[in-house]
Coordinates of C-alpha atoms in Angstrom, one line a residue:
M1 CA 25.2 -7.0 -20.7
P2 CA 27.5 -9.1 -18.5
I3 CA 29.1 -7.4 -15.5
R4 CA 32.6 -6.0 -16.3
P5 CA 35.5 -7.8 -14.6
N6 CA 36.8 -4.7 -12.8
L7 CA 33.4 -4.3 -11.2
Q8 CA 32.9 -7.9 -10.3
Q9 CA 34.2 -7.3 -6.8
L10 CA 31.3 -5.9 -5.0
E11 CA 33.3 -6.1 -1.8
K12 CA 35.9 -3.7 -3.3
C13 CA 33.1 -1.1 -3.9
I14 CA 32.0 -1.5 -0.3
D15 CA 35.6 -1.0 0.8
N16 CA 36.0 2.2 -1.2
A17 CA 32.8 3.6 0.3
L18 CA 33.7 2.5 3.8
R19 CA 37.3 3.6 3.9
K20 CA 37.4 6.5 1.4
N21 CA 33.8 7.6 1.4
D22 CA 33.8 7.0 -2.3
F23 CA 30.5 5.8 -3.6
K24 CA 31.2 6.2 -7.3
P25 CA 32.0 2.5 -7.8
L26 CA 28.7 1.5 -6.2
K27 CA 26.8 3.9 -8.3
T28 CA 28.5 2.7 -11.4
L29 CA 27.6 -0.8 -10.5
L30 CA 23.9 0.2 -10.5
Q31 CA 24.2 1.1 -14.2
I32 CA 25.4 -2.4 -15.3
D33 CA 23.3 -5.4 -16.0
I34 CA 24.4 -8.4 -14.1
C35 CA 24.0 -11.8 -15.7
E36 CA 22.3 -14.5 -13.6
D37 CA 25.3 -16.9 -13.9
V38 CA 27.9 -14.4 -12.9
K39 CA 29.4 -15.1 -9.5
I40 CA 30.5 -12.2 -7.4
K41 CA 33.1 -13.5 -4.9
C42 CA 33.2 -11.9 -1.4
S43 CA 35.1 -12.7 1.8
K44 CA 33.5 -13.9 5.0
Q45 CA 34.1 -10.4 6.3
F46 CA 31.9 -8.8 3.6
F47 CA 28.8 -9.1 5.8
H48 CA 30.4 -7.1 8.6
K49 CA 31.7 -4.4 6.2
L50 CA 28.2 -4.0 4.8
D51 CA 26.7 -3.6 8.2
D52 CA 29.3 -1.1 9.3
L53 CA 28.8 1.0 6.1
M54 CA 25.0 0.9 6.5
C55 CA 25.0 1.9 10.2
R56 CA 27.4 4.7 9.5
E57 CA 25.3 6.2 6.7
L58 CA 22.1 5.7 8.7
N59 CA 23.6 7.5 11.6
K60 CA 24.5 10.4 9.2
K61 CA 20.9 10.2 7.9
D62 CA 22.3 10.2 4.4
I63 CA 19.2 8.9 2.6
Q64 CA 20.7 8.8 -0.9
T65 CA 23.8 6.8 0.0
V66 CA 21.7 4.4 2.1
S67 CA 19.5 3.7 -0.9
T68 CA 22.6 3.2 -3.1
I69 CA 23.9 0.6 -0.7
L70 CA 20.6 -1.2 -0.4
V71 CA 19.9 -1.3 -4.2
S72 CA 23.5 -2.4 -5.0
F73 CA 23.4 -5.2 -2.5
G74 CA 19.9 -6.2 -3.5
R75 CA 20.8 -6.4 -7.2
C76 CA 23.9 -8.4 -6.6
G77 CA 22.7 -10.5 -3.7
K78 CA 21.8 -13.6 -5.5
N79 CA 25.1 -13.6 -7.4
I80 CA 27.3 -13.3 -4.2
S81 CA 29.5 -16.3 -3.4
I82 CA 31.2 -16.6 -0.1
L83 CA 33.7 -19.5 0.3
G84 CA 32.1 -21.2 -2.7
K85 CA 28.6 -21.1 -1.2
A86 CA 25.6 -19.0 -1.9
G87 CA 26.4 -15.7 -0.3
L88 CA 23.0 -14.6 0.9
L89 CA 22.4 -18.0 2.6
T90 CA 25.7 -17.6 4.4
M91 CA 24.9 -14.1 5.5
I92 CA 21.5 -15.2 6.7
K93 CA 23.3 -17.7 9.0
Q94 CA 25.6 -14.9 10.1
G95 CA 22.6 -12.8 11.2
L96 CA 21.7 -10.7 8.2
V97 CA 18.0 -10.5 9.1
Q98 CA 18.8 -9.3 12.7
K99 CA 21.0 -6.6 11.2
M100 CA 18.2 -5.6 8.9
V101 CA 16.0 -5.2 12.0
T102 CA 18.5 -2.6 13.2
W103 CA 18.6 -0.9 9.8
F104 CA 14.8 -0.8 9.8
E105 CA 14.6 0.8 13.3
K106 CA 17.2 3.4 12.3
S107 CA 15.3 4.1 9.1
K108 CA 12.1 4.6 11.1
E109 CA 13.9 7.1 13.4
I110 CA 14.9 9.0 10.2
I111 CA 11.3 9.0 9.0
L112 CA 9.9 10.3 12.2
S113 CA 12.6 13.0 12.4
Q114 CA 12.0 14.4 8.9
G115 CA 8.5 15.7 9.5
N116 CA 6.5 13.1 7.6
S117 CA 7.8 13.9 4.2
K118 CA 7.8 11.6 1.1
D119 CA 11.6 11.8 0.6
E120 CA 12.3 8.9 2.8
A121 CA 9.8 6.7 1.0
V122 CA 12.3 5.7 -1.6
M123 CA 14.8 4.5 1.1
I124 CA 12.1 2.4 2.8
E125 CA 11.0 1.0 -0.5
D126 CA 14.6 -0.1 -1.2
L127 CA 14.9 -1.7 2.2
F128 CA 11.7 -3.6 1.7
E129 CA 12.8 -4.7 -1.7
L130 CA 16.0 -6.2 -0.2
L131 CA 14.0 -7.8 2.5
M132 CA 11.8 -9.6 0.0
V133 CA 14.9 -10.9 -1.8
I134 CA 16.0 -12.5 1.5
H135 CA 12.5 -13.6 2.2
D136 CA 12.3 -15.5 -1.1
M137 CA 15.8 -17.2 -0.8
D138 CA 14.8 -20.2 1.3
D139 CA 12.5 -21.4 4.1
E140 CA 14.9 -20.2 6.9
G141 CA 15.2 -16.7 5.4
R142 CA 11.4 -16.6 5.0
R143 CA 10.8 -17.7 8.6
Q144 CA 13.3 -15.1 10.0
V145 CA 11.9 -12.3 8.0
V146 CA 8.3 -13.1 8.9
E147 CA 8.9 -13.4 12.6
S148 CA 11.1 -10.3 12.8
F149 CA 9.2 -7.9 10.5
I150 CA 5.4 -8.6 10.6
P151 CA 5.0 -7.1 14.1
R152 CA 7.2 -4.2 13.2
I153 CA 5.3 -3.5 10.0
C154 CA 2.0 -3.6 12.0
A155 CA 3.5 -1.1 14.4
L156 CA 4.6 1.1 11.5
V157 CA 1.1 1.1 10.0
I158 CA -0.7 2.1 13.2
D159 CA 1.8 5.0 13.7
S160 CA -0.1 8.1 12.3
R161 CA 3.2 10.0 12.2
V162 CA 4.5 7.9 9.3
N163 CA 3.8 9.0 5.8
I164 CA 1.0 7.1 4.1
C165 CA 3.1 6.2 1.1
I166 CA 5.5 4.4 3.4
Q167 CA 2.7 2.6 5.1
Q168 CA 1.3 1.4 1.8
E169 CA 4.6 0.1 0.7
A170 CA 5.1 -1.7 4.0
L171 CA 1.6 -3.3 3.8
K172 CA 2.2 -4.4 0.3
K173 CA 5.3 -6.3 1.4
M174 CA 3.6 -7.6 4.5
N175 CA 0.7 -9.0 2.6
A176 CA 3.1 -10.7 0.2
M177 CA 4.8 -12.3 3.2
L178 CA 1.5 -13.4 4.7
D179 CA 0.6 -15.0 1.3
K180 CA 3.6 -17.4 1.6
M181 CA 3.8 -17.6 5.4
P182 CA 5.2 -21.0 6.6
E183 CA 2.9 -23.0 8.7
D184 CA 5.3 -23.1 11.7
A185 CA 5.5 -19.3 11.6
R186 CA 1.8 -18.7 11.9
K187 CA 1.9 -19.2 15.6
I188 CA 3.3 -15.7 16.0
L189 CA -0.1 -14.3 14.8
S190 CA -1.9 -15.7 17.8
N191 CA 0.3 -14.3 20.6
Q192 CA -0.9 -11.5 22.8
E193 CA 1.3 -8.9 21.2
M194 CA -0.1 -9.6 17.7
L195 CA -3.7 -9.6 19.0
I196 CA -3.1 -6.1 20.4
L197 CA -1.4 -4.9 17.2
M198 CA -4.3 -6.3 15.1
S199 CA -6.8 -4.5 17.3
S200 CA -4.9 -1.3 16.8
M201 CA -4.9 -1.9 13.0
G202 CA -8.7 -2.2 13.2
E203 CA -8.8 1.2 14.9
R204 CA -6.4 2.6 12.3
I205 CA -8.9 2.0 9.6
L206 CA -11.0 4.9 11.0
D207 CA -8.4 7.6 10.7
A208 CA -6.2 6.2 7.9
G209 CA -7.1 9.0 5.6
D210 CA -6.6 7.0 2.4
Y211 CA -9.0 4.4 0.9
D212 CA -6.2 2.2 -0.6
L213 CA -4.5 2.2 2.8
Q214 CA -7.8 1.1 4.4
V215 CA -8.1 -1.7 1.9
A216 CA -4.6 -2.9 2.5
I217 CA -5.2 -2.9 6.3
V218 CA -8.5 -4.9 5.8
E219 CA -6.6 -7.3 3.6
A220 CA -3.9 -7.8 6.2
L221 CA -6.4 -8.4 9.0
C222 CA -8.2 -11.0 6.8
R223 CA -4.9 -12.7 6.0
M224 CA -3.8 -12.9 9.6
T225 CA -7.0 -14.4 10.9
P226 CA -8.7 -17.6 9.8
E227 CA -12.5 -17.3 9.2
E228 CA -13.4 -18.8 12.6
Q229 CA -11.1 -16.4 14.5
R230 CA -12.2 -13.5 12.4
E231 CA -15.8 -14.0 13.4
E232 CA -14.8 -13.6 17.1
L233 CA -12.3 -10.8 16.7
A234 CA -14.5 -8.7 14.5
C235 CA -16.9 -8.2 17.4
Q236 CA -14.0 -7.0 19.5
W237 CA -12.6 -4.7 16.8
F238 CA -15.9 -3.0 15.9
S239 CA -18.5 -2.1 18.5
M240 CA -21.5 -1.9 16.2
D241 CA -23.0 -5.2 15.0
F242 CA -23.7 -4.2 11.4
I243 CA -20.1 -3.0 11.0
A244 CA -18.7 -6.2 12.5
N245 CA -21.1 -8.2 10.3
A246 CA -20.0 -6.3 7.2
F247 CA -16.4 -7.1 8.0
K248 CA -17.2 -10.8 8.5
G249 CA -19.1 -10.8 5.3
I250 CA -16.0 -10.0 3.2
K251 CA -15.5 -13.0 0.9
V252 CA -12.5 -14.2 -1.1
S253 CA -14.2 -14.2 -4.5
E254 CA -15.7 -10.7 -4.0
F255 CA -13.0 -9.0 -2.0
E256 CA -13.0 -5.6 -3.8
T257 CA -16.8 -5.2 -3.8
D258 CA -17.3 -6.6 -0.3
C259 CA -14.5 -4.4 1.1
R260 CA -16.0 -1.4 -0.7
I261 CA -19.3 -2.1 1.1
F262 CA -17.6 -2.4 4.4
L263 CA -15.4 0.7 4.1
N264 CA -18.2 2.9 2.7
L265 CA -20.2 1.9 5.8
V266 CA -17.3 2.7 8.2
N267 CA -16.4 6.0 6.5
G268 CA -20.1 7.0 6.2
M269 CA -20.9 6.5 9.9
L270 CA -18.0 8.9 10.8
G271 CA -19.9 11.8 9.2
D272 CA -17.9 15.0 9.0
K273 CA -15.1 13.5 11.1
R274 CA -14.3 11.0 8.4
R275 CA -10.9 11.3 6.5
V276 CA -12.1 9.5 3.4
F277 CA -15.1 10.9 1.6
T278 CA -16.7 8.7 -1.1
F279 CA -19.1 9.9 -3.7
P280 CA -20.8 8.1 -6.6
C281 CA -19.7 9.4 -9.9
L282 CA -22.0 9.5 -12.9
S283 CA -19.2 9.4 -15.5
A284 CA -15.5 10.2 -15.9
F285 CA -13.4 11.3 -18.8
L286 CA -9.7 11.8 -19.6
D287 CA -9.9 14.6 -22.1
N288 CA -12.6 13.3 -24.5
Y289 CA -12.1 9.6 -23.6
E290 CA -14.7 8.1 -21.3
L291 CA -13.3 5.9 -18.5
Q292 CA -15.4 2.8 -17.9
I293 CA -16.7 1.6 -14.5
P294 CA -15.3 -1.9 -13.6
S295 CA -17.6 -4.6 -14.7
D296 CA -19.0 -6.2 -11.5
E297 CA -22.7 -6.9 -10.8
K298 CA -22.0 -6.3 -7.0
L299 CA -20.4 -2.9 -7.6
E300 CA -23.2 -0.5 -6.7
G301 CA -21.6 2.7 -7.9
F302 CA -18.7 4.3 -9.7
W303 CA -17.1 5.4 -6.5
I304 CA -14.6 8.4 -6.2
D305 CA -12.6 8.6 -3.0
F306 CA -11.4 12.0 -1.7
N307 CA -8.5 11.1 0.7
L308 CA -7.7 13.8 3.2
G309 CA -4.8 12.0 4.7
S310 CA -2.8 11.4 1.5
Q311 CA -4.3 14.5 -0.2
T312 CA -5.3 12.4 -3.3
V313 CA -8.4 11.6 -5.3
S314 CA -8.6 8.0 -6.3
F315 CA -10.9 5.6 -8.1
Y316 CA -11.0 2.4 -10.1
I317 CA -11.8 1.9 -13.7
A318 CA -12.1 -1.1 -16.0
E319 CA -9.0 -2.0 -18.0
D320 CA -9.2 -1.3 -21.7
N321 CA -9.2 -5.1 -22.6
D322 CA -11.2 -8.2 -22.0
T323 CA -9.5 -9.3 -18.7
H324 CA -12.1 -7.8 -16.4
Q325 CA -9.4 -6.5 -14.2
W326 CA -9.4 -3.2 -12.4
E327 CA -7.0 -0.3 -12.9
A328 CA -6.4 2.1 -10.0
V329 CA -6.1 5.9 -10.7
T330 CA -4.7 8.1 -8.0
V331 CA -4.4 11.9 -8.5
P332 CA -2.1 13.5 -5.8
E333 CA -2.4 17.2 -4.9
E334 CA 1.1 18.0 -6.1
E335 CA 0.3 16.9 -9.7
V336 CA -2.8 19.2 -9.9
Q337 CA -2.3 22.5 -11.6
I338 CA -5.8 23.9 -11.2
Y339 CA -9.3 22.6 -10.8
S340 CA -12.9 23.9 -11.0
I341 CA -16.4 22.8 -9.9
E342 CA -19.5 23.9 -11.8
V343 CA -23.0 22.8 -12.3
R344 CA -23.6 21.9 -15.9
E345 CA -26.7 20.2 -17.4
S346 CA -28.1 19.5 -13.9
K347 CA -24.8 17.7 -13.0
K348 CA -21.9 18.9 -10.9
L349 CA -18.7 18.7 -12.8
L350 CA -15.2 18.6 -11.2
T351 CA -12.6 19.5 -13.8
I352 CA -8.9 18.7 -12.9
I353 CA -6.1 20.1 -15.0
L354 CA -2.9 18.2 -14.4
K355 CA 0.6 19.6 -14.6
N356 CA 1.8 16.8 -17.0
K357 CA 0.1 14.4 -19.4
V358 CA -0.7 11.0 -17.9
K359 CA -1.6 7.6 -19.4
I360 CA -4.8 6.0 -18.1
S361 CA -6.3 3.0 -19.7
K362 CA -3.8 3.2 -22.5
R363 CA -4.9 6.8 -23.3
E364 CA -3.0 10.0 -22.7
G365 CA -4.5 13.2 -21.4
K366 CA -4.0 16.2 -19.1
E367 CA -7.6 16.9 -18.1
L368 CA -9.8 14.8 -15.9
L369 CA -13.6 15.4 -15.9
L370 CA -15.7 13.8 -13.1
Y371 CA -19.5 14.2 -13.2
F372 CA -21.6 13.9 -10.0
D373 CA -25.2 14.4 -9.1
A374 CA -25.8 18.2 -8.6
S375 CA -27.1 17.7 -5.0
L376 CA -23.8 16.3 -3.8
E377 CA -21.6 18.8 -1.9
I378 CA -18.1 18.1 -3.1
T379 CA -16.6 21.6 -3.1
N380 CA -15.4 21.7 0.6
V381 CA -13.8 18.2 0.5
T382 CA -12.1 18.9 -2.8
Q383 CA -10.6 22.0 -1.4
K384 CA -9.4 20.1 1.6
V385 CA -7.7 17.6 -0.7
F386 CA -6.2 19.9 -3.4
G387 CA -6.2 23.2 -1.6
A388 CA -8.3 26.3 -2.1
D389 CA -5.4 28.1 -3.8
K390 CA -5.7 25.8 -6.9
Y391 CA -9.4 26.4 -7.3
R392 CA -10.1 28.4 -10.5
E393 CA -13.0 29.3 -12.8
F394 CA -11.9 28.6 -16.3
T395 CA -13.5 27.9 -19.7
R396 CA -13.2 24.5 -21.4
K397 CA -14.9 22.7 -24.2
Q398 CA -18.3 21.2 -23.6
G399 CA -18.0 17.6 -22.4
I400 CA -20.4 14.8 -22.8
S401 CA -21.7 13.1 -19.7
V402 CA -23.2 9.7 -19.7
A403 CA -24.9 8.6 -16.4
K404 CA -23.5 5.4 -15.1
T405 CA -24.9 5.4 -11.6
S406 CA -28.6 5.6 -11.0
V407 CA -28.7 5.1 -7.2
H408 CA -27.0 6.3 -4.0
I409 CA -26.4 4.1 -1.0
L410 CA -27.4 5.3 2.4
F411 CA -27.6 3.5 5.7
D412 CA -30.5 3.6 8.2
A413 CA -30.1 3.5 12.0
S414 CA -29.8 -0.3 12.0
G415 CA -27.1 -0.3 9.3
S416 CA -29.4 -1.6 6.6
Q417 CA -28.6 -0.4 3.1
I418 CA -31.1 1.9 1.4
L419 CA -30.9 2.5 -2.4
V420 CA -32.1 6.1 -3.2
P421 CA -32.5 7.4 -6.7
E422 CA -30.0 10.1 -7.4
S423 CA -32.8 12.6 -8.1
Q424 CA -33.9 12.2 -4.5
I425 CA -30.6 12.3 -2.8
S426 CA -29.9 15.0 -0.1
P427 CA -26.8 15.5 2.1
V428 CA -26.9 13.2 5.1
E429 CA -24.9 13.5 8.3
E430 CA -24.2 10.6 10.6
E431 CA -23.1 10.8 14.2
L432 CA -19.6 9.7 14.9
V433 CA -19.5 6.2 16.1
S434 CA -16.2 5.1 17.6
L435 CA -14.8 1.7 17.8
K436 CA -15.4 -0.2 21.0
E437 CA -13.2 1.2 23.8
K438 CA -10.3 -1.1 24.6
A439 CA -7.8 -1.2 27.4
N440 CA -4.8 0.9 26.6
P441 CA -2.1 -1.2 25.0
Q442 CA 0.9 -1.6 27.1
E443 CA 3.8 0.6 26.1
E444 CA 5.9 -2.4 25.3
F445 CA 3.6 -3.1 22.4
A446 CA 3.9 0.5 21.0
K447 CA 7.3 -0.5 19.8
P448 CA 8.0 -3.8 18.1
P449 CA 10.0 -6.5 20.0
K450 CA 13.7 -6.8 19.5
C451 CA 13.4 -10.0 17.5
I452 CA 10.1 -11.3 16.1
K453 CA 7.8 -11.0 11.2
N454 CA 2.7 -15.2 2.4
S455 CA 1.1 -18.7 3.0
N456 CA 0.2 -20.6 -0.1
Q457 CA -3.0 -22.6 -0.4
G458 CA -2.6 -25.8 1.5
D459 CA -3.4 -27.8 4.6
I460 CA -2.6 -26.2 7.9
K461 CA -1.7 -28.2 11.0
N462 CA -4.7 -29.7 12.9
S463 CA -4.1 -27.3 15.7
Q464 CA -4.7 -24.3 13.4
P465 CA -7.7 -23.3 11.4
K466 CA -7.5 -23.9 7.7
I467 CA -6.5 -20.9 5.5
I468 CA -7.9 -20.8 2.0
T469 CA -6.2 -18.8 -0.7
P470 CA -8.3 -17.7 -3.7
S471 CA -7.1 -18.4 -7.2
K472 CA -8.3 -15.2 -8.9
R473 CA -8.4 -11.5 -8.3
K474 CA -9.7 -8.5 -10.2
M475 CA -7.0 -6.0 -9.6
S476 CA -4.7 -5.5 -12.5
E477 CA -0.9 -5.6 -12.2
A478 CA -0.8 -2.7 -14.5
S479 CA -2.6 -0.4 -12.1
M480 CA -1.8 3.3 -12.6
I481 CA -0.9 6.3 -10.5
V482 CA -0.7 9.8 -11.7
P483 CA 3.1 10.2 -11.1
G484 CA 4.1 12.1 -8.0
S485 CA 7.7 10.9 -8.2
D486 CA 9.6 8.5 -10.5
R487 CA 9.7 5.8 -7.8
Y488 CA 5.9 5.8 -7.4
T489 CA 4.5 5.9 -10.9
V490 CA 2.9 2.4 -10.6
R491 CA 0.6 1.6 -7.8
S492 CA 1.4 -1.7 -6.2
P493 CA -1.9 -3.6 -6.7
I494 CA -3.7 -6.0 -4.4
F495 CA -3.6 -9.1 -6.6
L496 CA -6.3 -11.8 -6.4
V497 CA -3.8 -14.2 -7.9
N498 CA -2.7 -17.3 -6.1
T499 CA 0.9 -16.3 -6.2
F500 CA 0.6 -12.9 -4.6
L501 CA -1.4 -10.9 -2.1
C502 CA -4.6 -12.9 -1.9
P503 CA -6.7 -12.6 1.2
P504 CA -6.5 -16.2 2.7
F505 CA -9.9 -16.3 4.2

């Protein structure tokens, strides 16, 4: 419904919050639908009032009020009119992006001071949503956002103190920016600071502790480097030739499967020191409904990822339609009530009882059943993810298992893939192989610069290699997460669609 006249003045709501510490008008504003053609008139001083209010609440570390301000401003932003002109464009000229850099840095301080909890993830998500509104306004806003935030997001991602949920959200937005990155802004990707940050992101893949985070980092590195440059940099990022070659072999049309081969190789070579354990699954069920493996001839297994960093179990399934897209399922520890592991009919069965019913592939259920080869040791890693206190022996109805994966993939000393029948598999340990040692980055690059941050398919200037953006991707927009919180019920997918998040390599 159209915005009510008495709430049309966003500036008055900001005034009430700033002068009287009264946030009720802003919160009420969030409950009202704003028509696209409604103009919200603000004075030239609105920008400074907004900044004063944001800085005050950030200094107080009041996460909820900060989110209220960000969401209110983001929802009304395109409707704001200042002196008869588009309000956001006026504020961009007044220095809005530079102010948002300050908000971002203060938000990061809050994140690091709160002990790596997920509570701040909502605030960061709101800030990035507002950032994308500004990014999509015009070329100038896009250029400023890209130059100011891409280095800062890279620094956020390589900081292991930051919660993985926040890093995933940041990478999602950064990959969207890279997808539409203006030609004249790409020069920032080749300066020394960015080269050091990209090298650190390559190292971050090793200890990320979450498969989806690893994928997002790989995608970002591929977007930031044209193919010719990637050939050279891969050898610097990864010391072993077969690892570097696997990275260079990631193709646009087969990103998910090629990335899977690369990350299985990287995680596998880390042996017991890895933070992502991946096992081939024979079959998976939600209650009595069988979940289907994605249809892809290059997909060599129905892979289940046990993520120690995010304390989740995740995997991909085929959507319940004819689109051939993939749906992501992520089960966080906090949503698990109890689980058990037993050998049944020569197969190892991991049963996960969830606290609440979930919808996966258009089906609802509360019990996940994952069947593995009996020789695979999954007990220890499952306990590391879900905790030993939730492990239970309990009785359940007999399930039906249908083998989907007939081989296991191992790697010999040279890095060559060996396909081994599941009946012959045995636990294998690999020595830890580190990335090539690099010179310690200067401290000045540990923190982002004071002012520096998606490119569509098209011709790049002659001085820069051509970037090619694919037109199709398999990841479904309707990807699913077992809900950990209301704000994170839908996983932000990596699209292989020309308009969003496609690796331009």
